[in-house]
């Protein structure tokens, strides 16, 4: 296969590349990148006019639900959704059934991925056995089995001494510790953001403090242990001064948010809309503005989907019984590019939040637009508009408040080694 993409905007945040030019792919590898490539040999031409071409997105916060909840998603369907979203690498969270708290589960996930995944899968293992917050898992054995990080995502490790030991243990193995920041003693029973709306709807609220208390404790432990901490899915404005302080202190941390925290507010749940029920909950206009400012300032430098599929069995029920979470793989790029449209981030900075920085968290080399490297890149039309419908969604689950809405920005194709997908 020889394909020449002509006249695209070529973007690579890791190489600081932003130019209009041509890209030649041969035998699954990037053969040449330059302003103009002329070739006399037979080649298939793709017009890159109006298209952005950049390396595959690295989404470090994804629930693939396999093993154990395959009616919601599995490795095949979840990675197919990722592919359609321009994501070529996904890190999958360990709150499966059974949880990924032992090497056999990590191995199982990797075996399944080898058989049926459309993109690369990086398993994240549990910090504590059964995610119960009591006893550490065996990080060394989990890493040897292929785990790329540890997290009790869905739950916070509330016992500080256990979290401290986790950080020390992970540091020795150079594994990131990904923290779900939520002090459950404050959030227990909470359904949506705490405020006027929660009072109006008669639902128990989740305060900002339940998140920020957890953020601050974890930052302090990272300061003390000098261990690599990653703060997942941040949602409230009160975190921001602490993140700034942690940067000034040189604490080894990274912070992540998700498109829903800079796109939606709590208003989405008005009317008891379970598709907008997510943990942490959607917050206020002020929080959305603050999260965007934190992205602009570089305090939050990772954007991940927190793709959390649930079926109608878990969502089309009474609000208080419904599961937390929304799907996100196929909306990550269009929603994130709104930050560029709003003038908050340049395309390269945004892409560094989606490719370079998440790769750093996982300690992997990011995909790059580099001559000689394996083809792993996306064709993206930033202007194309499309309507979100159940039929278009590749994920098995359709739990998103975006159904029926129009998005701007469409993944048109993905090149992955010898394979090429055009949508
Ligand atoms: O909304 C959420 N859903 N937040 C989490 O932390 C877990 C996730 C899930 O697994 O469904």
CSV table of C-alpha atoms and ligand atoms in Angstrom, one decimal:
chain,number,residue,atom,x,y,z
A,1,UNK,CA,0.0,0.0,0.0
A,2,UNK,CA,1.3,3.4,-1.1
A,3,UNK,CA,-0.8,6.3,-0.1
A,4,UNK,CA,0.0,10.0,-0.6
A,5,UNK,CA,-1.9,12.5,1.5
A,6,UNK,CA,-1.6,15.9,-0.2
A,7,UNK,CA,-1.9,19.4,1.2
A,8,UNK,CA,-3.1,18.6,4.8
A,9,UNK,CA,-2.3,20.5,7.9
A,10,UNK,CA,0.3,18.1,9.6
A,11,UNK,CA,0.4,18.5,13.3
A,12,UNK,CA,2.5,16.7,15.9
A,13,UNK,CA,2.7,18.1,19.4
A,14,UNK,CA,5.6,15.9,20.4
A,15,UNK,CA,7.8,17.1,17.5
A,16,UNK,CA,6.3,20.6,17.6
A,17,UNK,CA,5.3,20.2,14.0
A,18,UNK,CA,2.6,22.3,12.4
A,19,UNK,CA,2.9,22.7,8.6
A,20,UNK,CA,0.8,22.3,5.5
A,21,UNK,CA,2.3,19.5,3.4
A,22,UNK,CA,2.2,16.0,2.1
A,23,UNK,CA,2.7,12.7,3.8
A,24,UNK,CA,3.6,9.4,2.1
A,25,UNK,CA,2.7,6.1,3.6
A,26,UNK,CA,4.4,2.9,2.4
A,27,UNK,CA,4.0,-0.6,3.8
A,28,UNK,CA,2.4,0.6,6.9
A,29,UNK,CA,5.2,3.2,7.7
A,30,UNK,CA,5.5,6.9,7.2
A,31,UNK,CA,7.9,7.1,4.3
A,32,UNK,CA,8.2,10.8,3.9
A,33,UNK,CA,6.8,14.1,5.2
A,34,UNK,CA,7.5,17.3,3.5
A,35,UNK,CA,6.0,20.5,2.0
A,36,UNK,CA,5.7,18.8,-1.3
A,37,UNK,CA,6.2,15.2,-2.3
A,38,UNK,CA,6.3,14.3,-6.0
A,39,UNK,CA,6.4,10.7,-6.9
A,40,UNK,CA,6.4,9.0,-10.2
A,41,UNK,CA,5.6,5.5,-8.8
A,42,UNK,CA,2.0,4.3,-8.6
A,43,UNK,CA,0.4,5.8,-5.5
A,44,UNK,CA,-3.1,6.3,-4.2
A,45,UNK,CA,-3.9,10.0,-3.7
A,46,UNK,CA,-5.9,11.4,-0.8
A,47,UNK,CA,-6.7,15.1,-0.8
A,48,UNK,CA,-5.8,16.5,2.6
A,49,UNK,CA,-7.4,19.9,1.8
A,50,UNK,CA,-9.2,21.1,4.9
A,51,UNK,CA,-8.0,18.1,6.9
A,52,UNK,CA,-5.8,18.0,10.0
A,53,UNK,CA,-3.5,15.0,10.2
A,54,UNK,CA,-2.0,14.2,13.6
A,55,UNK,CA,-0.8,11.1,15.5
A,56,UNK,CA,-3.4,8.8,17.1
A,57,UNK,CA,-5.0,10.0,20.3
A,58,UNK,CA,-3.9,8.3,23.6
A,59,UNK,CA,-6.9,8.1,25.9
A,60,UNK,CA,-5.8,7.1,29.3
A,61,UNK,CA,-9.2,6.8,31.0
A,62,UNK,CA,-11.5,4.3,29.4
A,63,UNK,CA,-13.9,1.6,30.8
A,64,UNK,CA,-14.0,-1.3,28.4
A,65,UNK,CA,-16.1,-3.4,30.8
A,66,UNK,CA,-14.4,-6.7,29.9
A,67,UNK,CA,-14.3,-9.0,31.8
A,68,UNK,CA,-17.7,-9.2,33.4
A,69,UNK,CA,-20.0,-6.5,32.0
A,70,UNK,CA,-19.9,-7.3,28.3
A,71,UNK,CA,-23.5,-6.3,27.8
A,72,UNK,CA,-22.3,-2.7,28.3
A,73,UNK,CA,-19.1,-2.9,26.3
A,74,UNK,CA,-16.3,-5.3,25.5
A,75,UNK,CA,-12.8,-5.0,24.2
A,76,UNK,CA,-13.9,-5.3,20.6
A,77,UNK,CA,-16.7,-2.8,20.7
A,78,UNK,CA,-14.9,-0.3,23.0
A,79,UNK,CA,-11.8,-0.3,20.8
A,80,UNK,CA,-13.9,0.1,17.7
A,81,UNK,CA,-15.5,3.1,19.2
A,82,UNK,CA,-12.0,4.4,20.0
A,83,UNK,CA,-10.9,3.9,16.4
A,84,UNK,CA,-13.9,5.9,15.2
A,85,UNK,CA,-12.9,8.6,17.6
A,86,UNK,CA,-9.4,8.8,16.3
A,87,UNK,CA,-8.0,7.1,19.4
A,88,UNK,CA,-5.3,4.5,18.7
A,89,UNK,CA,-4.4,3.7,22.3
A,90,UNK,CA,-6.6,3.3,25.3
A,91,UNK,CA,-5.8,2.6,28.9
A,92,UNK,CA,-8.6,0.6,30.5
A,93,UNK,CA,-9.7,1.0,34.0
A,94,UNK,CA,-9.7,-1.9,36.4
A,95,UNK,CA,-13.2,-1.7,37.9
A,96,UNK,CA,-14.2,-4.8,35.8
A,97,UNK,CA,-15.8,-7.9,37.2
A,98,UNK,CA,-13.6,-9.4,38.6
A,99,UNK,CA,-11.5,-6.2,39.1
A,100,UNK,CA,-8.0,-6.2,37.5
A,101,UNK,CA,-6.3,-6.7,40.9
A,102,UNK,CA,-4.3,-9.8,39.9
A,103,UNK,CA,-2.0,-10.7,37.0
A,104,UNK,CA,-4.4,-13.3,35.6
A,105,UNK,CA,-6.9,-10.5,34.8
A,106,UNK,CA,-4.3,-8.3,33.3
A,107,UNK,CA,-3.1,-11.2,31.1
A,108,UNK,CA,-6.7,-12.0,30.2
A,109,UNK,CA,-7.3,-8.4,29.0
A,110,UNK,CA,-4.2,-8.4,27.0
A,111,UNK,CA,-5.0,-11.8,25.4
A,112,UNK,CA,-8.4,-10.6,24.5
A,113,UNK,CA,-7.0,-7.4,23.1
A,114,UNK,CA,-4.5,-9.3,21.0
A,115,UNK,CA,-7.4,-11.3,19.5
A,116,UNK,CA,-10.0,-8.6,18.9
A,117,UNK,CA,-8.9,-5.1,19.7
A,118,UNK,CA,-8.9,-2.5,16.9
A,119,UNK,CA,-6.4,-0.3,18.8
A,120,UNK,CA,-3.7,-0.8,21.4
A,121,UNK,CA,-4.9,-1.5,24.9
A,122,UNK,CA,-3.0,-0.6,28.1
A,123,UNK,CA,-4.4,-2.2,31.2
A,124,UNK,CA,-4.5,-0.3,34.4
A,125,UNK,CA,-4.5,-2.5,37.5
A,126,UNK,CA,-6.1,-1.9,40.9
A,127,UNK,CA,-4.2,-0.2,43.7
A,128,UNK,CA,-5.9,-2.3,46.4
A,129,UNK,CA,-7.4,-5.8,46.3
A,130,UNK,CA,-11.0,-5.7,45.2
A,131,UNK,CA,-10.7,-1.9,45.2
A,132,UNK,CA,-11.6,-2.1,48.8
A,133,UNK,CA,-8.9,0.3,50.0
A,134,UNK,CA,-7.4,-2.1,52.5
A,135,UNK,CA,-4.6,-4.2,51.1
A,136,UNK,CA,-2.3,-3.3,48.2
A,137,UNK,CA,-2.2,-5.4,45.1
A,138,UNK,CA,1.1,-6.9,43.9
A,139,UNK,CA,2.3,-4.0,41.7
A,140,UNK,CA,5.5,-5.9,40.6
A,141,UNK,CA,3.6,-8.9,39.3
A,142,UNK,CA,0.9,-6.8,37.8
A,143,UNK,CA,3.5,-4.7,35.9
A,144,UNK,CA,5.3,-7.8,34.7
A,145,UNK,CA,1.9,-9.1,33.4
A,146,UNK,CA,1.5,-5.8,31.4
A,147,UNK,CA,-0.2,-3.3,33.7
A,148,UNK,CA,0.8,0.3,32.8
A,149,UNK,CA,-0.4,2.0,36.0
A,150,UNK,CA,-2.5,1.5,39.1
A,151,UNK,CA,-5.8,3.0,40.1
A,152,UNK,CA,-8.9,2.3,42.2
A,153,UNK,CA,-10.9,4.4,39.7
A,154,UNK,CA,-14.5,4.7,40.9
A,155,UNK,CA,-13.2,4.8,44.4
A,156,UNK,CA,-10.6,6.9,46.4
A,157,UNK,CA,-8.0,5.2,48.5
A,158,UNK,CA,-9.2,6.9,51.6
A,159,UNK,CA,-6.7,5.4,54.0
A,160,UNK,CA,-3.7,7.8,53.8
A,161,UNK,CA,-1.1,5.3,55.0
A,162,UNK,CA,-2.2,2.8,52.3
A,163,UNK,CA,-2.0,5.5,49.6
A,164,UNK,CA,1.4,6.6,50.8
A,165,UNK,CA,2.6,3.0,50.6
A,166,UNK,CA,1.1,2.7,47.2
A,167,UNK,CA,2.9,5.8,46.0
A,168,UNK,CA,6.3,4.5,47.4
A,169,UNK,CA,5.8,1.1,45.9
A,170,UNK,CA,4.7,2.5,42.5
A,171,UNK,CA,7.7,4.9,42.5
A,172,UNK,CA,10.1,2.0,42.7
A,173,UNK,CA,8.5,0.4,39.7
A,174,UNK,CA,7.9,3.7,37.8
A,175,UNK,CA,4.2,3.0,37.7
A,176,UNK,CA,1.8,6.0,37.7
A,177,UNK,CA,-0.8,6.1,40.5
A,178,UNK,CA,-4.0,7.4,39.1
A,179,UNK,CA,-6.3,8.8,41.8
A,180,UNK,CA,-10.1,9.0,41.7
A,181,UNK,CA,-10.3,12.0,44.0
A,182,UNK,CA,-13.5,11.7,46.1
A,183,UNK,CA,-13.8,11.7,49.8
A,184,UNK,CA,-16.6,9.2,50.1
A,185,UNK,CA,-17.4,10.2,53.7
A,186,UNK,CA,-18.5,13.5,52.2
A,187,UNK,CA,-20.0,12.3,48.9
A,188,UNK,CA,-21.8,9.2,50.1
A,189,UNK,CA,-25.3,9.0,48.7
A,190,UNK,CA,-24.6,12.0,46.4
A,191,UNK,CA,-26.3,12.0,43.1
A,192,UNK,CA,-25.5,15.4,41.4
A,193,UNK,CA,-23.6,18.6,42.2
A,194,UNK,CA,-24.5,20.1,45.5
A,195,UNK,CA,-26.4,23.3,45.2
A,196,UNK,CA,-29.7,24.9,44.3
A,197,UNK,CA,-30.4,22.3,41.7
A,198,UNK,CA,-29.8,19.4,44.0
A,199,UNK,CA,-32.2,21.0,46.5
A,200,UNK,CA,-34.8,21.6,43.8
A,201,UNK,CA,-34.6,18.1,42.5
A,202,UNK,CA,-34.6,16.6,46.0
A,203,UNK,CA,-31.4,14.8,45.4
A,204,UNK,CA,-28.4,14.5,47.7
A,205,UNK,CA,-25.5,16.7,46.4
A,206,UNK,CA,-21.8,16.1,46.0
A,207,UNK,CA,-19.9,19.1,47.3
A,208,UNK,CA,-16.7,20.5,45.8
A,209,UNK,CA,-14.9,19.7,49.1
A,210,UNK,CA,-15.3,15.9,48.6
A,211,UNK,CA,-13.1,16.3,45.5
A,212,UNK,CA,-10.7,19.0,46.6
A,213,UNK,CA,-9.9,17.4,50.0
A,214,UNK,CA,-8.9,14.3,48.1
A,215,UNK,CA,-6.8,16.3,45.6
A,216,UNK,CA,-4.9,18.1,48.4
A,217,UNK,CA,-4.2,15.0,50.4
A,218,UNK,CA,-2.9,13.2,47.3
A,219,UNK,CA,-0.7,16.1,46.3
A,220,UNK,CA,0.8,16.2,49.8
A,221,UNK,CA,1.6,12.5,49.7
A,222,UNK,CA,3.1,12.9,46.2
A,223,UNK,CA,5.2,15.8,47.6
A,224,UNK,CA,6.4,13.6,50.5
A,225,UNK,CA,7.1,10.5,48.5
A,226,UNK,CA,8.1,12.2,45.2
A,227,UNK,CA,6.1,9.5,43.5
A,228,UNK,CA,4.3,9.9,40.2
A,229,UNK,CA,0.6,10.9,40.9
A,230,UNK,CA,-2.0,11.4,38.3
A,231,UNK,CA,-5.3,13.1,39.3
A,232,UNK,CA,-8.2,11.8,37.2
A,233,UNK,CA,-11.3,13.6,36.0
A,234,UNK,CA,-11.1,16.9,37.9
A,235,UNK,CA,-14.3,18.9,37.9
A,236,UNK,CA,-14.3,21.8,40.4
A,237,UNK,CA,-12.8,25.3,40.5
A,238,UNK,CA,-11.6,24.9,44.1
A,239,UNK,CA,-8.8,22.6,42.9
A,240,UNK,CA,-7.1,25.2,40.9
A,241,UNK,CA,-5.1,27.1,43.5
A,242,UNK,CA,-3.8,23.8,44.9
A,243,UNK,CA,-2.7,22.7,41.4
A,244,UNK,CA,-0.9,25.9,41.0
A,245,UNK,CA,0.8,25.5,44.3
A,246,UNK,CA,1.8,21.9,43.5
A,247,UNK,CA,3.4,23.1,40.2
A,248,UNK,CA,5.3,25.8,42.1
A,249,UNK,CA,6.5,23.2,44.6
A,250,UNK,CA,7.7,20.9,41.8
A,251,UNK,CA,5.4,18.0,43.0
A,252,UNK,CA,5.5,15.2,40.4
A,253,UNK,CA,1.9,15.2,39.4
A,254,UNK,CA,-0.3,15.4,36.3
A,255,UNK,CA,-3.9,16.4,36.2
A,256,UNK,CA,-6.7,15.3,33.9
A,257,UNK,CA,-10.1,16.5,33.0
A,258,UNK,CA,-12.7,15.2,30.6
A,259,UNK,CA,-14.7,16.9,27.8
A,260,UNK,CA,-17.9,16.7,29.9
A,261,UNK,CA,-16.4,18.9,32.6
A,262,UNK,CA,-15.7,21.8,30.1
A,263,UNK,CA,-18.8,21.2,27.9
A,264,UNK,CA,-21.7,20.6,30.2
A,265,UNK,CA,-23.1,22.0,33.5
A,266,UNK,CA,-25.3,20.4,36.1
A,267,UNK,CA,-28.3,21.8,34.1
A,268,UNK,CA,-28.0,18.7,32.0
A,269,UNK,CA,-29.4,16.6,34.8
A,270,UNK,CA,-32.5,18.8,35.3
A,271,UNK,CA,-35.5,16.7,34.6
A,272,UNK,CA,-33.7,13.7,36.1
A,273,UNK,CA,-31.8,13.0,32.9
A,274,UNK,CA,-29.8,9.9,33.9
A,275,UNK,CA,-27.6,10.1,30.8
A,276,UNK,CA,-25.9,13.1,32.4
A,277,UNK,CA,-25.4,11.4,35.7
A,278,UNK,CA,-21.7,11.0,36.1
A,279,UNK,CA,-19.1,10.8,38.9
A,280,UNK,CA,-17.8,13.4,39.7
A,281,UNK,CA,-21.0,15.2,38.8
A,282,UNK,CA,-21.4,17.9,36.2
A,283,UNK,CA,-20.8,21.2,38.0
A,284,UNK,CA,-21.7,24.9,37.4
A,285,UNK,CA,-20.9,27.5,34.8
A,286,UNK,CA,-18.2,28.9,37.1
A,287,UNK,CA,-16.5,25.4,37.3
A,288,UNK,CA,-16.6,25.0,33.5
A,289,UNK,CA,-14.9,28.4,33.1
A,290,UNK,CA,-12.3,27.5,35.8
A,291,UNK,CA,-11.5,24.1,34.2
A,292,UNK,CA,-11.0,25.9,30.9
A,293,UNK,CA,-8.7,28.4,32.5
A,294,UNK,CA,-6.8,25.6,34.2
A,295,UNK,CA,-6.3,24.0,30.8
A,296,UNK,CA,-5.2,27.3,29.3
A,297,UNK,CA,-2.7,27.9,32.2
A,298,UNK,CA,-1.4,24.3,31.8
A,299,UNK,CA,-2.4,23.3,35.3
A,300,UNK,CA,-4.5,20.5,33.8
A,301,UNK,CA,-2.5,19.0,30.9
A,302,UNK,CA,-4.3,15.8,30.1
A,303,UNK,CA,-7.8,15.4,28.5
A,304,UNK,CA,-9.3,11.9,28.6
A,305,UNK,CA,-12.7,10.6,27.8
A,306,UNK,CA,-13.6,8.7,31.0
A,307,UNK,CA,-15.7,6.6,28.6
A,308,UNK,CA,-18.1,4.9,31.0
A,309,UNK,CA,-20.7,2.8,29.1
A,310,UNK,CA,-23.9,1.7,30.7
A,311,UNK,CA,-26.9,-0.1,29.2
A,312,UNK,CA,-30.6,0.9,29.5
A,313,UNK,CA,-30.7,-1.6,32.3
A,314,UNK,CA,-28.5,0.7,34.4
A,315,UNK,CA,-29.7,4.0,32.9
A,316,UNK,CA,-33.4,3.9,32.0
A,317,UNK,CA,-34.4,3.6,35.7
A,318,UNK,CA,-35.1,5.9,38.6
A,319,UNK,CA,-32.4,8.6,38.9
A,320,UNK,CA,-31.1,7.5,42.3
A,321,UNK,CA,-30.7,3.9,41.1
A,322,UNK,CA,-29.0,4.7,37.8
A,323,UNK,CA,-25.3,4.2,37.4
A,324,UNK,CA,-22.8,7.0,37.0
A,325,UNK,CA,-21.1,7.6,33.7
A,326,UNK,CA,-21.4,8.6,30.1
A,327,UNK,CA,-19.7,7.4,26.9
A,328,UNK,CA,-17.0,9.6,25.4
A,329,UNK,CA,-14.6,7.9,23.0
A,330,UNK,CA,-16.4,9.2,19.9
A,331,UNK,CA,-16.8,12.7,21.2
A,332,UNK,CA,-13.4,13.3,22.7
A,333,UNK,CA,-12.0,15.1,19.6
A,334,UNK,CA,-14.9,17.2,18.5
A,335,UNK,CA,-15.6,18.4,22.0
A,336,UNK,CA,-11.9,19.1,22.7
A,337,UNK,CA,-11.5,21.0,19.5
A,338,UNK,CA,-14.1,23.5,20.9
A,339,UNK,CA,-11.2,24.7,23.1
A,340,UNK,CA,-9.3,25.7,20.0
A,341,UNK,CA,-12.4,27.3,18.4
A,342,UNK,CA,-12.8,29.4,21.5
A,343,UNK,CA,-9.2,30.5,21.3
A,344,UNK,CA,-8.2,28.9,24.6
A,345,UNK,CA,-5.6,26.5,23.2
A,346,UNK,CA,-3.7,26.2,20.0
A,347,UNK,CA,-4.2,23.0,18.0
A,348,UNK,CA,-0.7,21.9,19.1
A,349,UNK,CA,-1.3,22.5,22.7
A,350,UNK,CA,-4.6,20.7,22.6
A,351,UNK,CA,-3.0,17.8,20.9
A,352,UNK,CA,-0.2,17.7,23.5
A,353,UNK,CA,-3.0,17.2,26.1
A,354,UNK,CA,-4.4,14.3,24.0
A,355,UNK,CA,-1.2,12.6,22.8
A,356,UNK,CA,2.1,13.7,24.4
A,357,UNK,CA,1.1,14.2,28.0
A,358,UNK,CA,-1.1,11.1,28.4
A,359,UNK,CA,1.8,9.1,26.9
A,360,UNK,CA,4.1,10.6,29.5
A,361,UNK,CA,1.7,9.5,32.3
A,362,UNK,CA,1.8,5.9,31.0
A,363,UNK,CA,5.6,6.2,30.3
A,364,UNK,CA,5.2,5.2,26.7
A,365,UNK,CA,6.6,6.8,23.6
A,366,UNK,CA,3.7,8.7,21.9
A,367,UNK,CA,2.8,8.0,18.3
A,368,UNK,CA,4.5,10.5,16.1
A,369,UNK,CA,4.5,11.8,12.5
A,370,UNK,CA,8.1,10.8,11.9
A,371,UNK,CA,9.7,9.4,8.8
A,372,UNK,CA,10.4,5.7,9.3
A,373,UNK,CA,7.9,5.2,12.1
A,374,UNK,CA,4.8,3.0,12.0
A,375,UNK,CA,1.8,4.7,10.6
A,376,UNK,CA,-0.5,5.7,13.5
A,377,UNK,CA,-2.3,8.8,12.6
A,378,UNK,CA,-5.7,10.4,12.2
A,379,UNK,CA,-7.4,12.4,9.4
A,380,UNK,CA,-9.7,15.0,11.0
A,381,UNK,CA,-12.0,17.5,9.5
A,382,UNK,CA,-12.3,20.3,12.1
A,383,UNK,CA,-15.2,21.9,10.2
A,384,UNK,CA,-17.5,19.0,9.4
A,385,UNK,CA,-20.7,18.9,11.4
A,386,UNK,CA,-22.6,15.8,12.3
A,387,UNK,CA,-25.5,14.8,14.4
A,388,UNK,CA,-25.0,12.3,17.2
A,389,UNK,CA,-27.4,9.4,16.7
A,390,UNK,CA,-27.6,5.9,18.3
A,391,UNK,CA,-26.9,4.4,14.9
A,392,UNK,CA,-23.7,6.3,14.4
A,393,UNK,CA,-22.3,5.4,17.9
A,394,UNK,CA,-20.0,2.4,17.7
A,395,UNK,CA,-20.0,1.7,21.4
A,396,UNK,CA,-22.5,-0.9,22.6
A,397,UNK,CA,-23.9,1.7,25.0
A,398,UNK,CA,-25.6,4.9,24.0
A,399,UNK,CA,-25.6,6.7,27.3
A,400,UNK,CA,-24.7,10.3,26.4
A,401,UNK,CA,-26.6,13.6,26.8
A,402,UNK,CA,-25.4,14.4,23.2
A,403,UNK,CA,-27.9,12.2,21.4
A,404,UNK,CA,-29.7,14.4,18.8
A,405,UNK,CA,-27.2,17.2,19.1
A,406,UNK,CA,-24.8,18.4,16.5
A,407,UNK,CA,-21.0,18.3,16.9
A,408,UNK,CA,-18.4,20.1,14.9
A,409,UNK,CA,-15.3,18.1,13.9
A,410,UNK,CA,-15.3,14.7,12.4
A,411,UNK,CA,-12.7,11.9,12.3
A,412,UNK,CA,-12.4,11.0,8.6
A,413,UNK,CA,-9.9,8.2,8.8
A,414,UNK,CA,-7.2,6.4,10.8
A,415,UNK,CA,-4.0,4.8,9.5
A,416,UNK,CA,-2.7,2.1,11.8
A,417,UNK,CA,0.3,0.1,10.6
A,418,UNK,CA,-0.8,-1.7,7.4
A,419,UNK,CA,-4.5,-1.0,8.1
A,420,UNK,CA,-6.3,2.0,6.9
A,421,UNK,CA,-9.9,3.0,7.8
A,422,UNK,CA,-11.8,5.7,6.1
A,423,UNK,CA,-15.1,6.9,7.6
B,1,LIG,O1,-19.1,8.2,36.2
B,1,LIG,C1,-18.3,7.4,36.4
B,1,LIG,N1,-18.4,6.1,35.9
B,1,LIG,N2,-17.2,7.7,37.2
B,1,LIG,C2,-16.4,6.7,37.6
B,1,LIG,O2,-15.4,7.1,38.3
B,1,LIG,C3,-16.6,5.3,37.3
B,1,LIG,C4,-17.3,5.2,36.0
B,1,LIG,C5,-17.8,3.8,35.7
B,1,LIG,O3,-17.1,2.9,35.9
B,1,LIG,O4,-19.0,3.7,35.3
